[in-house]
């Protein structure tokens, strides 16, 4: 993602910030530099390669939402939300903890009547993503200051972000606030205290994913406090320990990781390695009790707890513990608990250097994506699913054979081509 802003002097905009930053703006995506700003003016019947607009609003949006962009998970940020009435291509940003997914779709506008012509997407590593977004904000702030408008809201917001980025501890707090969808510079005492309590339980990406998962439930202070209590202490230690899991994690560490992998690929590869290490027949169903016993543990206990988390992986002096939140006695709840257990197992194997990690409702956050892919392949290996289907079994029969729900089997079949392409 690359921005190009060619300043236009003598604009008629009423705002000094808008007059200063009026420009011909273009946005390029991908290695080949597809210009997603290219549009067709339906009124004048002409093609244009850039958009005439004041860049200050886009820059202010990026600066103001910086921590939500990089702290949020399962959250899509759109340039259109920051356009303040001016035309912009429909560029969307979504960060998973490692990479920023940037996409643009063909779109049209009625006022003014425009048609943006190109669709394009790319994945940026975090450092490259920060550099791309900050380059535009820096250009806008420099232009405002050069024109004697140093006291703009954009410059103020960007100074706050820049100062926080320079302090690792403050940056971690700001990102945690962004995970909750709130501004770290306008935060209540209750929210700040909750973040501090959560930071006593988790660190790094696990902290951000925990808080982003909490945000989805938009709970009040009391339920959030109950969740912290459950994570930190209100769980049975008996029936959660898997004595041999740490040794298995060390045995498989590093062998299943490829720096070019997408998160789901890492999870699939580790699931296959885990089933092989535990000598589980490719067509055999797994159970929580059976896998726990293979890892040296007794039957895992289920602990009642508040919404916002499905399972917890915790490393203690006596080894790895997996705590499952009880979901009820219905069939769907038993399936959900089995899948949550498999996700927690995948987390413990793929992220063996993390002391405590949540399994929650996030889908596109990196750790959660790894865990979901691991769980799908561990509980219903795609090769066996396809073989059963070729033998004439329908989705419900296959789901019954593996002890999973039919939606999981559908998912495995839909993604079979890319899953089977993953090298061992």
CSV table of C-alpha atoms in Angstrom, one decimal:
chain,number,residue,atom,x,y,z
A,1,UNK,CA,0.0,0.0,0.0
A,2,UNK,CA,1.5,3.3,-1.1
A,3,UNK,CA,0.1,6.8,-1.0
A,4,UNK,CA,0.9,9.6,-3.4
A,5,UNK,CA,-0.2,13.1,-2.6
A,6,UNK,CA,0.4,16.0,-5.0
A,7,UNK,CA,-0.5,19.2,-3.2
A,8,UNK,CA,-2.8,21.6,-5.0
A,9,UNK,CA,-2.5,25.3,-4.0
A,10,UNK,CA,-5.3,27.9,-4.1
A,11,UNK,CA,-8.1,25.7,-3.1
A,12,UNK,CA,-11.5,27.3,-2.2
A,13,UNK,CA,-12.2,25.1,0.8
A,14,UNK,CA,-13.5,27.1,3.8
A,15,UNK,CA,-11.3,25.2,6.3
A,16,UNK,CA,-7.6,26.2,6.6
A,17,UNK,CA,-6.7,22.5,7.2
A,18,UNK,CA,-8.6,21.5,4.0
A,19,UNK,CA,-7.0,24.3,1.9
A,20,UNK,CA,-3.6,23.3,3.1
A,21,UNK,CA,-3.9,19.6,2.4
A,22,UNK,CA,-5.9,19.7,-0.9
A,23,UNK,CA,-4.2,17.2,-3.2
A,24,UNK,CA,-4.4,14.8,-6.0
A,25,UNK,CA,-4.4,11.5,-4.0
A,26,UNK,CA,-3.7,8.1,-5.3
A,27,UNK,CA,-3.5,4.7,-3.5
A,28,UNK,CA,-1.5,1.8,-5.0
A,29,UNK,CA,-1.9,-1.8,-3.8
A,30,UNK,CA,0.1,-4.9,-4.5
A,31,UNK,CA,3.5,-5.5,-5.9
A,32,UNK,CA,2.5,-4.3,-9.3
A,33,UNK,CA,1.1,-1.1,-7.8
A,34,UNK,CA,-2.5,-1.3,-8.9
A,35,UNK,CA,-3.9,2.2,-8.6
A,36,UNK,CA,-7.2,1.7,-6.8
A,37,UNK,CA,-7.9,5.5,-7.0
A,38,UNK,CA,-8.7,5.2,-10.7
A,39,UNK,CA,-12.3,6.2,-11.3
A,40,UNK,CA,-14.7,7.0,-14.0
A,41,UNK,CA,-16.7,10.3,-13.7
A,42,UNK,CA,-20.2,9.4,-14.7
A,43,UNK,CA,-21.2,13.0,-15.1
A,44,UNK,CA,-18.3,14.2,-17.2
A,45,UNK,CA,-17.7,10.8,-18.8
A,46,UNK,CA,-14.0,10.9,-18.2
A,47,UNK,CA,-11.4,8.7,-16.5
A,48,UNK,CA,-9.1,10.0,-13.7
A,49,UNK,CA,-6.1,8.4,-12.0
A,50,UNK,CA,-6.3,10.3,-8.7
A,51,UNK,CA,-8.9,11.9,-6.4
A,52,UNK,CA,-9.0,15.6,-5.6
A,53,UNK,CA,-9.6,16.0,-1.9
A,54,UNK,CA,-8.2,17.4,1.3
A,55,UNK,CA,-6.0,14.6,2.8
A,56,UNK,CA,-6.4,15.9,6.3
A,57,UNK,CA,-9.5,13.9,7.1
A,58,UNK,CA,-8.1,10.6,6.0
A,59,UNK,CA,-4.9,11.3,7.9
A,60,UNK,CA,-6.9,12.3,11.0
A,61,UNK,CA,-8.9,9.1,10.8
A,62,UNK,CA,-5.8,7.0,10.6
A,63,UNK,CA,-4.1,8.8,13.5
A,64,UNK,CA,-7.2,8.8,15.7
A,65,UNK,CA,-8.0,5.1,15.1
A,66,UNK,CA,-4.3,3.9,15.0
A,67,UNK,CA,-4.5,1.8,18.2
A,68,UNK,CA,-7.9,0.4,17.2
A,69,UNK,CA,-6.5,-0.6,13.8
A,70,UNK,CA,-3.6,-2.5,15.3
A,71,UNK,CA,-5.2,-3.6,18.6
A,72,UNK,CA,-8.6,-4.6,17.2
A,73,UNK,CA,-9.3,-8.2,16.0
A,74,UNK,CA,-12.1,-9.2,13.7
A,75,UNK,CA,-12.6,-5.5,13.0
A,76,UNK,CA,-12.7,-4.0,9.6
A,77,UNK,CA,-11.7,-0.3,9.1
A,78,UNK,CA,-12.8,1.5,6.0
A,79,UNK,CA,-11.4,4.6,4.4
A,80,UNK,CA,-15.0,5.6,3.7
A,81,UNK,CA,-15.6,6.2,7.4
A,82,UNK,CA,-12.8,8.8,7.4
A,83,UNK,CA,-13.7,10.6,4.2
A,84,UNK,CA,-15.9,13.4,5.7
A,85,UNK,CA,-18.0,13.9,2.5
A,86,UNK,CA,-15.2,13.5,0.0
A,87,UNK,CA,-14.9,10.7,-2.5
A,88,UNK,CA,-12.5,7.8,-1.6
A,89,UNK,CA,-12.0,4.2,-2.9
A,90,UNK,CA,-13.4,1.5,-0.7
A,91,UNK,CA,-10.1,0.5,0.9
A,92,UNK,CA,-10.5,-1.8,4.0
A,93,UNK,CA,-8.0,-2.7,6.7
A,94,UNK,CA,-8.1,-5.7,9.0
A,95,UNK,CA,-5.2,-6.7,11.3
A,96,UNK,CA,-4.9,-10.2,12.7
A,97,UNK,CA,-1.9,-9.6,15.1
A,98,UNK,CA,0.8,-10.3,12.5
A,99,UNK,CA,-0.4,-9.1,9.1
A,100,UNK,CA,-2.6,-6.3,7.9
A,101,UNK,CA,-5.1,-7.4,5.2
A,102,UNK,CA,-5.7,-4.5,2.8
A,103,UNK,CA,-8.4,-4.8,0.2
A,104,UNK,CA,-10.2,-2.5,-2.2
A,105,UNK,CA,-13.4,-3.3,-4.0
A,106,UNK,CA,-15.0,-1.8,-7.1
A,107,UNK,CA,-17.5,0.7,-5.8
A,108,UNK,CA,-19.7,3.5,-7.0
A,109,UNK,CA,-20.9,6.8,-5.5
A,110,UNK,CA,-23.9,8.9,-6.3
A,111,UNK,CA,-22.7,12.2,-4.9
A,112,UNK,CA,-20.5,12.8,-6.8
A,113,UNK,CA,-21.4,10.2,-9.4
A,114,UNK,CA,-18.2,8.2,-9.6
A,115,UNK,CA,-17.3,4.6,-10.4
A,116,UNK,CA,-14.0,3.3,-8.9
A,117,UNK,CA,-12.7,0.7,-11.3
A,118,UNK,CA,-10.2,-1.6,-9.6
A,119,UNK,CA,-10.4,-4.4,-7.0
A,120,UNK,CA,-7.1,-5.4,-5.3
A,121,UNK,CA,-5.9,-6.9,-2.1
A,122,UNK,CA,-2.6,-7.6,-0.3
A,123,UNK,CA,-1.1,-8.7,3.0
A,124,UNK,CA,1.4,-6.5,4.8
A,125,UNK,CA,3.6,-7.4,7.7
A,126,UNK,CA,3.0,-5.1,10.6
A,127,UNK,CA,6.2,-3.0,10.1
A,128,UNK,CA,5.3,-2.4,6.5
A,129,UNK,CA,1.7,-1.6,7.3
A,130,UNK,CA,2.8,0.9,10.0
A,131,UNK,CA,5.2,2.5,7.5
A,132,UNK,CA,2.6,2.8,4.8
A,133,UNK,CA,-0.1,4.4,7.0
A,134,UNK,CA,2.3,6.7,8.9
A,135,UNK,CA,3.8,7.9,5.6
A,136,UNK,CA,0.5,9.6,4.7
A,137,UNK,CA,-0.1,11.1,8.1
A,138,UNK,CA,3.5,12.4,8.2
A,139,UNK,CA,3.1,14.1,4.9
A,140,UNK,CA,-0.2,15.7,6.0
A,141,UNK,CA,1.2,16.9,9.3
A,142,UNK,CA,4.4,18.3,7.6
A,143,UNK,CA,2.2,20.2,5.1
A,144,UNK,CA,0.0,21.6,7.9
A,145,UNK,CA,3.1,22.7,9.8
A,146,UNK,CA,4.7,24.2,6.7
A,147,UNK,CA,1.6,26.3,6.2
A,148,UNK,CA,1.6,27.5,9.8
A,149,UNK,CA,-1.2,25.2,11.1
A,150,UNK,CA,0.7,23.2,13.7
A,151,UNK,CA,-2.3,23.2,16.2
A,152,UNK,CA,-4.5,21.0,14.1
A,153,UNK,CA,-6.4,18.1,15.5
A,154,UNK,CA,-4.6,15.8,13.1
A,155,UNK,CA,-1.2,16.9,14.4
A,156,UNK,CA,-2.3,16.6,18.0
A,157,UNK,CA,-3.6,13.1,17.5
A,158,UNK,CA,-0.5,12.0,15.6
A,159,UNK,CA,1.9,13.5,18.3
A,160,UNK,CA,0.0,11.4,20.9
A,161,UNK,CA,0.4,8.2,18.9
A,162,UNK,CA,4.0,8.9,18.0
A,163,UNK,CA,5.0,9.5,21.6
A,164,UNK,CA,3.2,6.3,22.7
A,165,UNK,CA,4.9,4.3,20.0
A,166,UNK,CA,8.2,5.3,21.4
A,167,UNK,CA,7.5,3.8,24.8
A,168,UNK,CA,7.0,0.0,24.6
A,169,UNK,CA,5.0,-0.2,27.9
A,170,UNK,CA,2.8,2.6,26.9
A,171,UNK,CA,2.4,1.2,23.4
A,172,UNK,CA,1.3,-2.1,24.9
A,173,UNK,CA,-1.3,-0.4,27.0
A,174,UNK,CA,-2.6,1.7,24.0
A,175,UNK,CA,-2.9,-1.5,21.9
A,176,UNK,CA,-4.8,-3.2,24.7
A,177,UNK,CA,-7.2,-0.2,24.8
A,178,UNK,CA,-7.5,-0.5,21.0
A,179,UNK,CA,-8.5,-4.2,21.4
A,180,UNK,CA,-11.4,-3.0,23.6
A,181,UNK,CA,-12.3,-0.5,20.9
A,182,UNK,CA,-11.6,2.6,23.1
A,183,UNK,CA,-9.1,5.4,23.0
A,184,UNK,CA,-6.2,5.1,25.3
A,185,UNK,CA,-6.2,8.9,25.6
A,186,UNK,CA,-9.8,9.2,26.8
A,187,UNK,CA,-10.2,6.1,29.0
A,188,UNK,CA,-12.3,5.6,32.1
A,189,UNK,CA,-10.7,4.4,35.3
A,190,UNK,CA,-12.8,1.2,35.1
A,191,UNK,CA,-11.5,0.4,31.6
A,192,UNK,CA,-7.9,1.2,32.6
A,193,UNK,CA,-8.2,-1.0,35.7
A,194,UNK,CA,-9.7,-3.9,33.6
A,195,UNK,CA,-6.8,-3.7,31.2
A,196,UNK,CA,-4.3,-3.8,34.1
A,197,UNK,CA,-6.1,-6.8,35.6
A,198,UNK,CA,-6.1,-8.6,32.3
A,199,UNK,CA,-2.4,-7.8,31.9
A,200,UNK,CA,-1.7,-9.6,35.1
A,201,UNK,CA,-3.2,-12.7,33.5
A,202,UNK,CA,-2.0,-12.4,29.9
A,203,UNK,CA,0.8,-10.7,27.9
A,204,UNK,CA,1.6,-9.8,24.4
A,205,UNK,CA,-0.7,-11.1,21.7
A,206,UNK,CA,-2.6,-13.3,24.1
A,207,UNK,CA,-3.6,-10.2,26.1
A,208,UNK,CA,-4.8,-8.4,22.9
A,209,UNK,CA,-6.8,-11.4,21.8
A,210,UNK,CA,-8.4,-11.8,25.2
A,211,UNK,CA,-9.5,-8.2,25.3
A,212,UNK,CA,-10.7,-8.2,21.7
A,213,UNK,CA,-12.8,-11.2,22.5
A,214,UNK,CA,-14.2,-9.5,25.6
A,215,UNK,CA,-15.2,-6.5,23.4
A,216,UNK,CA,-17.4,-8.7,21.3
A,217,UNK,CA,-19.6,-9.3,24.3
A,218,UNK,CA,-19.7,-5.6,25.3
A,219,UNK,CA,-20.2,-6.6,28.9
A,220,UNK,CA,-20.5,-4.4,31.9
A,221,UNK,CA,-17.9,-4.1,34.6
A,222,UNK,CA,-19.3,-6.8,36.8
A,223,UNK,CA,-19.3,-9.6,34.1
A,224,UNK,CA,-15.8,-8.5,33.0
A,225,UNK,CA,-14.7,-8.8,36.6
A,226,UNK,CA,-16.2,-12.3,36.8
A,227,UNK,CA,-14.2,-13.2,33.7
A,228,UNK,CA,-10.9,-12.0,35.2
A,229,UNK,CA,-11.7,-14.0,38.3
A,230,UNK,CA,-12.3,-17.1,36.3
A,231,UNK,CA,-9.1,-16.7,34.3
A,232,UNK,CA,-6.9,-15.9,37.3
A,233,UNK,CA,-8.2,-18.3,40.0
A,234,UNK,CA,-11.8,-19.6,39.9
A,235,UNK,CA,-11.0,-22.8,38.0
A,236,UNK,CA,-10.3,-26.4,39.2
A,237,UNK,CA,-6.6,-27.4,39.0
A,238,UNK,CA,-7.6,-31.0,39.5
A,239,UNK,CA,-8.6,-32.5,36.1
A,240,UNK,CA,-7.0,-29.9,34.0
A,241,UNK,CA,-3.4,-31.0,33.9
A,242,UNK,CA,-2.0,-32.9,30.9
A,243,UNK,CA,1.4,-34.1,32.1
A,244,UNK,CA,2.8,-35.2,28.7
A,245,UNK,CA,1.6,-32.2,26.7
A,246,UNK,CA,4.7,-30.1,27.3
A,247,UNK,CA,7.0,-32.8,26.1
A,248,UNK,CA,4.9,-33.2,23.0
A,249,UNK,CA,5.1,-29.5,22.4
A,250,UNK,CA,8.9,-29.6,22.6
A,251,UNK,CA,9.0,-32.7,20.3
A,252,UNK,CA,7.0,-30.9,17.6
A,253,UNK,CA,8.4,-27.4,18.1
A,254,UNK,CA,9.7,-25.7,15.0
A,255,UNK,CA,9.2,-28.7,12.7
A,256,UNK,CA,5.7,-27.5,11.6
A,257,UNK,CA,6.4,-23.8,11.1
A,258,UNK,CA,7.0,-22.1,7.8
A,259,UNK,CA,7.5,-18.3,7.8
A,260,UNK,CA,5.5,-18.1,4.6
A,261,UNK,CA,2.5,-19.9,6.1
A,262,UNK,CA,-0.8,-18.3,6.7
A,263,UNK,CA,-2.1,-19.0,10.3
A,264,UNK,CA,-4.5,-21.8,9.2
A,265,UNK,CA,-1.7,-23.6,7.4
A,266,UNK,CA,0.4,-23.7,10.5
A,267,UNK,CA,-2.5,-25.1,12.4
A,268,UNK,CA,-3.3,-27.8,9.8
A,269,UNK,CA,0.4,-28.9,9.7
A,270,UNK,CA,0.7,-29.2,13.4
A,271,UNK,CA,-2.6,-31.1,13.7
A,272,UNK,CA,-1.3,-33.8,11.3
A,273,UNK,CA,2.0,-34.0,13.3
A,274,UNK,CA,0.1,-34.3,16.5
A,275,UNK,CA,-2.2,-37.1,15.3
A,276,UNK,CA,0.9,-38.9,14.0
A,277,UNK,CA,2.8,-38.5,17.2
A,278,UNK,CA,-0.2,-39.8,19.2
A,279,UNK,CA,-0.6,-42.6,16.7
A,280,UNK,CA,-4.3,-41.8,16.1
A,281,UNK,CA,-5.7,-43.7,13.1
A,282,UNK,CA,-6.5,-41.1,10.3
A,283,UNK,CA,-10.1,-42.3,10.2
A,284,UNK,CA,-10.7,-42.5,14.0
A,285,UNK,CA,-12.7,-40.1,16.0
A,286,UNK,CA,-11.1,-38.3,18.9
A,287,UNK,CA,-12.6,-37.6,22.3
A,288,UNK,CA,-11.6,-35.2,25.0
A,289,UNK,CA,-11.2,-38.1,27.4
A,290,UNK,CA,-9.2,-40.2,25.0
A,291,UNK,CA,-6.7,-37.5,24.1
A,292,UNK,CA,-6.3,-36.4,27.7
A,293,UNK,CA,-5.5,-39.9,28.7
A,294,UNK,CA,-2.9,-40.2,25.9
A,295,UNK,CA,-1.3,-37.1,27.3
A,296,UNK,CA,-1.1,-38.5,30.8
A,297,UNK,CA,-4.1,-36.8,32.3
A,298,UNK,CA,-7.3,-37.8,33.8
A,299,UNK,CA,-10.7,-36.8,32.4
A,300,UNK,CA,-10.7,-33.1,32.0
A,301,UNK,CA,-13.0,-31.2,34.4
A,302,UNK,CA,-15.4,-28.6,33.1
A,303,UNK,CA,-15.7,-25.3,35.0
A,304,UNK,CA,-18.7,-23.1,34.8
A,305,UNK,CA,-17.8,-19.5,33.9
A,306,UNK,CA,-19.0,-16.3,32.3
A,307,UNK,CA,-19.2,-15.7,28.5
A,308,UNK,CA,-16.2,-14.3,26.7
A,309,UNK,CA,-13.9,-17.4,26.8
A,310,UNK,CA,-14.3,-21.0,25.8
A,311,UNK,CA,-11.1,-22.5,27.2
A,312,UNK,CA,-7.9,-21.4,28.8
A,313,UNK,CA,-4.3,-22.7,28.2
A,314,UNK,CA,-2.1,-22.2,31.3
A,315,UNK,CA,1.5,-23.3,31.9
A,316,UNK,CA,2.4,-23.9,35.5
A,317,UNK,CA,5.4,-25.4,37.3
A,318,UNK,CA,3.7,-28.9,37.0
A,319,UNK,CA,3.0,-28.6,33.3
A,320,UNK,CA,0.3,-27.5,30.9
A,321,UNK,CA,-3.3,-27.2,32.0
A,322,UNK,CA,-6.3,-26.9,29.7
A,323,UNK,CA,-9.4,-25.5,31.4
A,324,UNK,CA,-12.7,-25.9,29.6
A,325,UNK,CA,-15.7,-23.7,30.3
A,326,UNK,CA,-18.8,-25.8,30.7
A,327,UNK,CA,-21.3,-25.0,27.9
A,328,UNK,CA,-24.2,-27.2,29.0
A,329,UNK,CA,-25.4,-30.8,28.4
A,330,UNK,CA,-27.0,-30.4,24.9
A,331,UNK,CA,-25.4,-32.1,21.9
A,332,UNK,CA,-24.3,-28.9,20.4
A,333,UNK,CA,-22.6,-27.9,23.7
A,334,UNK,CA,-20.7,-31.2,23.8
A,335,UNK,CA,-19.5,-30.6,20.2
A,336,UNK,CA,-18.5,-27.1,21.1
A,337,UNK,CA,-16.5,-28.2,24.1
A,338,UNK,CA,-14.7,-30.9,22.1
A,339,UNK,CA,-13.8,-28.3,19.4
A,340,UNK,CA,-12.7,-25.8,22.1
A,341,UNK,CA,-10.5,-28.5,23.7
A,342,UNK,CA,-8.9,-29.2,20.3
A,343,UNK,CA,-8.3,-25.5,19.8
A,344,UNK,CA,-6.6,-25.2,23.2
A,345,UNK,CA,-4.5,-28.3,22.4
A,346,UNK,CA,-3.4,-26.6,19.1
A,347,UNK,CA,-2.6,-23.4,20.9
A,348,UNK,CA,-0.4,-25.2,23.5
A,349,UNK,CA,1.5,-26.9,20.7
A,350,UNK,CA,1.8,-24.0,18.2
A,351,UNK,CA,2.6,-21.4,20.9
A,352,UNK,CA,4.7,-23.3,23.4
A,353,UNK,CA,6.5,-20.2,24.7
A,354,UNK,CA,3.3,-18.6,26.0
A,355,UNK,CA,2.3,-19.0,29.7
A,356,UNK,CA,-1.4,-18.3,29.4
A,357,UNK,CA,-3.7,-17.9,26.4
A,358,UNK,CA,-7.5,-17.7,25.8
A,359,UNK,CA,-9.6,-19.6,23.4
A,360,UNK,CA,-12.5,-17.4,22.4
A,361,UNK,CA,-15.0,-16.3,19.7
A,362,UNK,CA,-12.5,-14.4,17.5
A,363,UNK,CA,-12.1,-15.9,14.0
A,364,UNK,CA,-9.4,-13.9,12.1
A,365,UNK,CA,-7.0,-13.2,15.0
A,366,UNK,CA,-3.8,-15.0,14.3
A,367,UNK,CA,-3.7,-17.3,17.4
A,368,UNK,CA,-7.4,-18.1,17.1
A,369,UNK,CA,-7.1,-18.8,13.4
A,370,UNK,CA,-4.2,-21.2,14.1
A,371,UNK,CA,-6.3,-23.0,16.8
A,372,UNK,CA,-9.4,-23.3,14.7
A,373,UNK,CA,-7.5,-24.8,11.7
A,374,UNK,CA,-5.7,-27.2,14.1
A,375,UNK,CA,-9.0,-28.2,15.6
A,376,UNK,CA,-10.7,-28.8,12.3
A,377,UNK,CA,-7.9,-31.0,10.9
A,378,UNK,CA,-7.3,-32.8,14.3
A,379,UNK,CA,-11.0,-33.7,14.8
A,380,UNK,CA,-11.9,-34.4,11.1
A,381,UNK,CA,-8.8,-34.9,8.9
A,382,UNK,CA,-9.6,-33.6,5.4
A,383,UNK,CA,-8.0,-36.6,3.6
A,384,UNK,CA,-10.2,-39.0,5.5
A,385,UNK,CA,-13.3,-36.8,5.1
A,386,UNK,CA,-12.8,-36.9,1.3
A,387,UNK,CA,-12.2,-40.6,1.2
A,388,UNK,CA,-15.4,-41.3,3.1
A,389,UNK,CA,-17.3,-39.0,0.8
A,390,UNK,CA,-15.9,-40.8,-2.2
A,391,UNK,CA,-17.1,-44.1,-0.6
A,392,UNK,CA,-20.7,-42.7,-0.7
A,393,UNK,CA,-21.1,-41.4,2.8
A,394,UNK,CA,-23.0,-38.1,3.2
A,395,UNK,CA,-22.0,-35.2,5.4
A,396,UNK,CA,-24.1,-36.3,8.3
A,397,UNK,CA,-22.6,-39.8,8.2
A,398,UNK,CA,-19.0,-38.4,8.1
A,399,UNK,CA,-19.8,-36.0,11.0
A,400,UNK,CA,-21.2,-38.9,13.0
A,401,UNK,CA,-18.1,-41.0,12.3
A,402,UNK,CA,-15.8,-38.3,13.6
A,403,UNK,CA,-18.0,-37.1,16.4
A,404,UNK,CA,-18.2,-33.5,15.0
A,405,UNK,CA,-21.0,-31.4,13.7
A,406,UNK,CA,-21.9,-31.4,10.0
A,407,UNK,CA,-20.8,-27.7,9.6
A,408,UNK,CA,-17.2,-28.7,10.3
A,409,UNK,CA,-17.3,-31.4,7.7
A,410,UNK,CA,-18.8,-29.0,5.2
A,411,UNK,CA,-15.9,-26.6,6.1
A,412,UNK,CA,-13.3,-29.3,5.5
A,413,UNK,CA,-14.7,-30.2,2.1
A,414,UNK,CA,-15.0,-26.6,1.0
A,415,UNK,CA,-11.4,-25.9,1.9
A,416,UNK,CA,-10.0,-29.3,0.8
A,417,UNK,CA,-8.0,-28.1,-2.2
A,418,UNK,CA,-5.9,-25.6,-0.2
A,419,UNK,CA,-5.7,-27.8,2.8
A,420,UNK,CA,-4.4,-30.8,0.9
A,421,UNK,CA,-1.8,-28.6,-0.8
A,422,UNK,CA,0.0,-28.0,2.5
A,423,UNK,CA,3.2,-30.0,2.5
A,424,UNK,CA,3.9,-32.3,5.4
